[in-house]
PDB file of C-alpha atoms and ligand atoms in Angstrom:
ATOM      1  CA  UNK A   1      97.854 -79.800 -36.749  1.00 95.00           C
ATOM      2  CA  UNK A   2     100.153 -81.647 -39.097  1.00 93.00           C
ATOM      3  CA  UNK A   3     103.633 -82.616 -37.935  1.00 93.00           C
ATOM      4  CA  UNK A   4     105.928 -79.666 -37.347  1.00 94.00           C
ATOM      5  CA  UNK A   5     108.016 -80.178 -40.510  1.00 94.00           C
ATOM      6  CA  UNK A   6     104.874 -80.086 -42.652  1.00 94.00           C
ATOM      7  CA  UNK A   7     103.578 -76.951 -40.902  1.00 94.00           C
ATOM      8  CA  UNK A   8     106.982 -75.302 -41.379  1.00 94.00           C
ATOM      9  CA  UNK A   9     106.770 -76.014 -45.120  1.00 93.00           C
ATOM     10  CA  UNK A  10     103.296 -74.464 -45.281  1.00 91.00           C
ATOM     11  CA  UNK A  11     104.353 -71.383 -43.330  1.00 90.00           C
ATOM     12  CA  UNK A  12     107.346 -70.903 -45.610  1.00 90.00           C
ATOM     13  CA  UNK A  13     105.007 -71.224 -48.584  1.00 89.00           C
ATOM     14  CA  UNK A  14     102.788 -68.464 -47.207  1.00 83.00           C
ATOM     15  CA  UNK A  15     105.801 -66.169 -46.986  1.00 84.00           C
ATOM     16  CA  UNK A  16     106.374 -66.279 -43.239  1.00 82.00           C
ATOM     17  CA  UNK A  17     109.898 -66.283 -41.850  1.00 86.00           C
ATOM     18  CA  UNK A  18     110.524 -69.294 -39.639  1.00 90.00           C
ATOM     19  CA  UNK A  19     112.052 -67.682 -36.580  1.00 91.00           C
ATOM     20  CA  UNK A  20     113.002 -69.749 -33.518  1.00 93.00           C
ATOM     21  CA  UNK A  21     110.131 -68.024 -31.711  1.00 93.00           C
ATOM     22  CA  UNK A  22     107.576 -69.210 -34.263  1.00 94.00           C
ATOM     23  CA  UNK A  23     108.996 -72.732 -34.218  1.00 95.00           C
ATOM     24  CA  UNK A  24     108.738 -72.689 -30.411  1.00 95.00           C
ATOM     25  CA  UNK A  25     105.045 -71.771 -30.770  1.00 96.00           C
ATOM     26  CA  UNK A  26     104.547 -74.818 -33.001  1.00 96.00           C
ATOM     27  CA  UNK A  27     106.271 -76.984 -30.397  1.00 96.00           C
ATOM     28  CA  UNK A  28     103.963 -75.688 -27.663  1.00 96.00           C
ATOM     29  CA  UNK A  29     100.915 -76.402 -29.823  1.00 97.00           C
ATOM     30  CA  UNK A  30     101.975 -79.886 -30.929  1.00 95.00           C
ATOM     31  CA  UNK A  31      99.747 -82.460 -29.161  1.00 94.00           C
ATOM     32  CA  UNK A  32      98.466 -79.723 -26.852  1.00 96.00           C
ATOM     33  CA  UNK A  33      95.115 -80.757 -25.356  1.00 95.00           C
ATOM     34  CA  UNK A  34      94.662 -77.755 -23.063  1.00 96.00           C
ATOM     35  CA  UNK A  35      93.052 -75.362 -25.596  1.00 97.00           C
ATOM     36  CA  UNK A  36      95.436 -72.516 -24.714  1.00 97.00           C
ATOM     37  CA  UNK A  37      94.732 -68.821 -25.238  1.00 97.00           C
ATOM     38  CA  UNK A  38      97.250 -66.567 -26.981  1.00 97.00           C
ATOM     39  CA  UNK A  39      98.191 -65.282 -23.504  1.00 97.00           C
ATOM     40  CA  UNK A  40      98.793 -68.843 -22.198  1.00 97.00           C
ATOM     41  CA  UNK A  41     101.183 -69.502 -25.075  1.00 98.00           C
ATOM     42  CA  UNK A  42     102.844 -66.117 -24.697  1.00 98.00           C
ATOM     43  CA  UNK A  43     103.505 -66.699 -20.960  1.00 97.00           C
ATOM     44  CA  UNK A  44     104.937 -70.152 -21.595  1.00 97.00           C
ATOM     45  CA  UNK A  45     107.112 -68.994 -24.473  1.00 96.00           C
ATOM     46  CA  UNK A  46     108.397 -65.956 -22.568  1.00 96.00           C
ATOM     47  CA  UNK A  47     110.212 -68.286 -20.138  1.00 95.00           C
ATOM     48  CA  UNK A  48     112.350 -69.652 -22.966  1.00 91.00           C
ATOM     49  CA  UNK A  49     112.319 -66.663 -25.320  1.00 92.00           C
ATOM     50  CA  UNK A  50     112.297 -63.502 -23.151  1.00 94.00           C
ATOM     51  CA  UNK A  51     112.253 -61.158 -26.153  1.00 95.00           C
ATOM     52  CA  UNK A  52     109.101 -62.595 -27.736  1.00 95.00           C
ATOM     53  CA  UNK A  53     106.217 -60.146 -28.167  1.00 96.00           C
ATOM     54  CA  UNK A  54     102.540 -60.900 -27.660  1.00 97.00           C
ATOM     55  CA  UNK A  55     101.900 -59.638 -31.201  1.00 97.00           C
ATOM     56  CA  UNK A  56     104.220 -62.299 -32.633  1.00 95.00           C
ATOM     57  CA  UNK A  57     102.337 -65.013 -30.745  1.00 97.00           C
ATOM     58  CA  UNK A  58      98.940 -63.636 -31.735  1.00 96.00           C
ATOM     59  CA  UNK A  59      99.849 -63.173 -35.413  1.00 94.00           C
ATOM     60  CA  UNK A  60     101.354 -66.654 -35.643  1.00 94.00           C
ATOM     61  CA  UNK A  61      98.200 -68.194 -34.127  1.00 96.00           C
ATOM     62  CA  UNK A  62      96.005 -66.248 -36.546  1.00 95.00           C
ATOM     63  CA  UNK A  63      98.081 -67.387 -39.513  1.00 93.00           C
ATOM     64  CA  UNK A  64      98.004 -71.020 -38.355  1.00 95.00           C
ATOM     65  CA  UNK A  65      94.218 -70.701 -38.075  1.00 96.00           C
ATOM     66  CA  UNK A  66      94.047 -69.153 -41.528  1.00 93.00           C
ATOM     67  CA  UNK A  67      96.008 -71.987 -43.178  1.00 92.00           C
ATOM     68  CA  UNK A  68      93.851 -74.588 -41.407  1.00 94.00           C
ATOM     69  CA  UNK A  69      96.463 -76.026 -39.041  1.00 96.00           C
ATOM     70  CA  UNK A  70      94.658 -75.076 -35.828  1.00 97.00           C
ATOM     71  CA  UNK A  71      91.122 -74.115 -34.850  1.00 96.00           C
ATOM     72  CA  UNK A  72      90.164 -70.886 -33.132  1.00 96.00           C
ATOM     73  CA  UNK A  73      87.528 -71.563 -30.476  1.00 95.00           C
ATOM     74  CA  UNK A  74      85.139 -68.806 -29.469  1.00 91.00           C
ATOM     75  CA  UNK A  75      83.023 -70.526 -26.796  1.00 91.00           C
ATOM     76  CA  UNK A  76      84.790 -68.481 -24.118  1.00 91.00           C
ATOM     77  CA  UNK A  77      83.308 -65.015 -24.651  1.00 87.00           C
ATOM     78  CA  UNK A  78      86.244 -63.304 -22.988  1.00 91.00           C
ATOM     79  CA  UNK A  79      89.073 -64.689 -25.092  1.00 93.00           C
ATOM     80  CA  UNK A  80      89.738 -67.017 -27.988  1.00 96.00           C
ATOM     81  CA  UNK A  81      91.307 -70.404 -27.377  1.00 97.00           C
ATOM     82  CA  UNK A  82      93.258 -72.387 -29.937  1.00 98.00           C
ATOM     83  CA  UNK A  83      93.023 -76.106 -30.650  1.00 97.00           C
ATOM     84  CA  UNK A  84      95.611 -78.000 -32.715  1.00 97.00           C
ATOM     85  CA  UNK A  85      93.289 -81.034 -32.817  1.00 96.00           C
ATOM     86  CA  UNK A  86      91.537 -80.641 -36.179  1.00 94.00           C
ATOM     87  CA  UNK A  87      89.502 -83.849 -35.858  1.00 92.00           C
ATOM     88  CA  UNK A  88      85.718 -83.483 -35.583  1.00 90.00           C
ATOM     89  CA  UNK A  89      84.868 -82.999 -31.904  1.00 94.00           C
ATOM     90  CA  UNK A  90      82.860 -80.745 -29.619  1.00 96.00           C
ATOM     91  CA  UNK A  91      83.777 -78.735 -26.538  1.00 97.00           C
ATOM     92  CA  UNK A  92      82.640 -78.119 -22.971  1.00 97.00           C
ATOM     93  CA  UNK A  93      83.713 -75.087 -20.952  1.00 96.00           C
ATOM     94  CA  UNK A  94      83.761 -74.824 -17.155  1.00 96.00           C
ATOM     95  CA  UNK A  95      81.895 -71.687 -16.048  1.00 94.00           C
ATOM     96  CA  UNK A  96      84.035 -71.391 -12.933  1.00 94.00           C
ATOM     97  CA  UNK A  97      87.661 -71.979 -13.986  1.00 94.00           C
ATOM     98  CA  UNK A  98      87.292 -71.553 -17.754  1.00 93.00           C
ATOM     99  CA  UNK A  99      88.946 -74.870 -18.621  1.00 95.00           C
ATOM    100  CA  UNK A 100      87.848 -76.341 -21.968  1.00 97.00           C
ATOM    101  CA  UNK A 101      87.379 -80.068 -22.445  1.00 97.00           C
ATOM    102  CA  UNK A 102      87.025 -82.182 -25.576  1.00 97.00           C
ATOM    103  CA  UNK A 103      83.727 -83.981 -26.141  1.00 97.00           C
ATOM    104  CA  UNK A 104      84.292 -86.913 -28.475  1.00 94.00           C
ATOM    105  CA  UNK A 105      80.675 -88.097 -28.465  1.00 94.00           C
ATOM    106  CA  UNK A 106      79.044 -87.743 -31.902  1.00 90.00           C
ATOM    107  CA  UNK A 107      75.523 -86.336 -32.188  1.00 90.00           C
ATOM    108  CA  UNK A 108      72.701 -86.883 -34.638  1.00 88.00           C
ATOM    109  CA  UNK A 109      70.771 -83.717 -35.411  1.00 87.00           C
ATOM    110  CA  UNK A 110      67.530 -83.499 -37.441  1.00 90.00           C
ATOM    111  CA  UNK A 111      69.265 -81.744 -40.339  1.00 88.00           C
ATOM    112  CA  UNK A 112      66.055 -81.570 -42.402  1.00 89.00           C
ATOM    113  CA  UNK A 113      64.655 -79.278 -39.686  1.00 91.00           C
ATOM    114  CA  UNK A 114      67.739 -77.073 -39.765  1.00 92.00           C
ATOM    115  CA  UNK A 115      68.093 -76.667 -43.505  1.00 94.00           C
ATOM    116  CA  UNK A 116      65.911 -74.252 -45.442  1.00 94.00           C
ATOM    117  CA  UNK A 117      65.657 -72.680 -48.885  1.00 95.00           C
ATOM    118  CA  UNK A 118      67.963 -69.963 -47.613  1.00 95.00           C
ATOM    119  CA  UNK A 119      70.441 -72.500 -46.255  1.00 95.00           C
ATOM    120  CA  UNK A 120      69.929 -75.856 -47.966  1.00 94.00           C
ATOM    121  CA  UNK A 121      73.297 -77.527 -47.441  1.00 93.00           C
ATOM    122  CA  UNK A 122      74.921 -78.120 -44.065  1.00 91.00           C
ATOM    123  CA  UNK A 123      78.393 -79.618 -44.071  1.00 88.00           C
ATOM    124  CA  UNK A 124      79.219 -79.589 -40.379  1.00 87.00           C
ATOM    125  CA  UNK A 125      78.389 -78.322 -36.931  1.00 89.00           C
ATOM    126  CA  UNK A 126      80.023 -77.769 -33.578  1.00 90.00           C
ATOM    127  CA  UNK A 127      78.292 -77.960 -30.206  1.00 93.00           C
ATOM    128  CA  UNK A 128      79.459 -75.983 -27.192  1.00 95.00           C
ATOM    129  CA  UNK A 129      78.518 -77.180 -23.710  1.00 96.00           C
ATOM    130  CA  UNK A 130      78.568 -75.122 -20.505  1.00 95.00           C
ATOM    131  CA  UNK A 131      78.832 -76.493 -16.990  1.00 96.00           C
ATOM    132  CA  UNK A 132      81.315 -77.281 -14.275  1.00 97.00           C
ATOM    133  CA  UNK A 133      84.408 -79.447 -14.404  1.00 97.00           C
ATOM    134  CA  UNK A 134      85.297 -82.142 -11.869  1.00 96.00           C
ATOM    135  CA  UNK A 135      87.453 -79.751  -9.856  1.00 96.00           C
ATOM    136  CA  UNK A 136      84.798 -77.010  -9.657  1.00 96.00           C
ATOM    137  CA  UNK A 137      81.538 -78.976  -9.429  1.00 93.00           C
ATOM    138  CA  UNK A 138      81.512 -79.355  -5.633  1.00 91.00           C
ATOM    139  CA  UNK A 139      82.359 -75.729  -4.914  1.00 89.00           C
ATOM    140  CA  UNK A 140      79.316 -74.460  -6.802  1.00 85.00           C
ATOM    141  CA  UNK A 141      76.797 -76.994  -5.439  1.00 71.00           C
ATOM    142  CA  UNK A 142      76.000 -75.108  -2.219  1.00 63.00           C
ATOM    143  CA  UNK A 143      75.984 -71.576  -3.541  1.00 56.00           C
TER     144      UNK A 143
HETATM  145 ZN1   ZN B   1      86.454 -75.850 -13.535  1.00 61.09          ZN
HETATM  146 ZN1   ZN B   2      89.364 -79.619 -28.689  1.00 61.09          ZN
END
């Protein structure tokens, strides 16, 4: 995500009113490494802005995704998570607690084996990893 002033300019340009609630959503997202869901952001915002609706949060996140300021992650099958870090990186999800972690390692894939006449040009890829985080690893070992 760009800095908040830049995002505000873009949102204005796409015809969206910059309410204090929407600006508060931007502030929650700024430098956020926790890959929050719409519900996470809604719960956090509700403490400061009791009148905010879930729809406002959801629509703002969808618009930010649409204008390329945040990424919508779908590795959690139950709910989408949002990531303001637009740099190239991969993700790992904990199967027990659902926490999502950044994987900064870069990977070489045999692209010539992936491309075909039907799909000759690949411009990027994203790898999702499943497993258990440091907090959950020991509790699943014995079961
Ligand atoms: Zn975990
Ligand atoms: Zn990430």
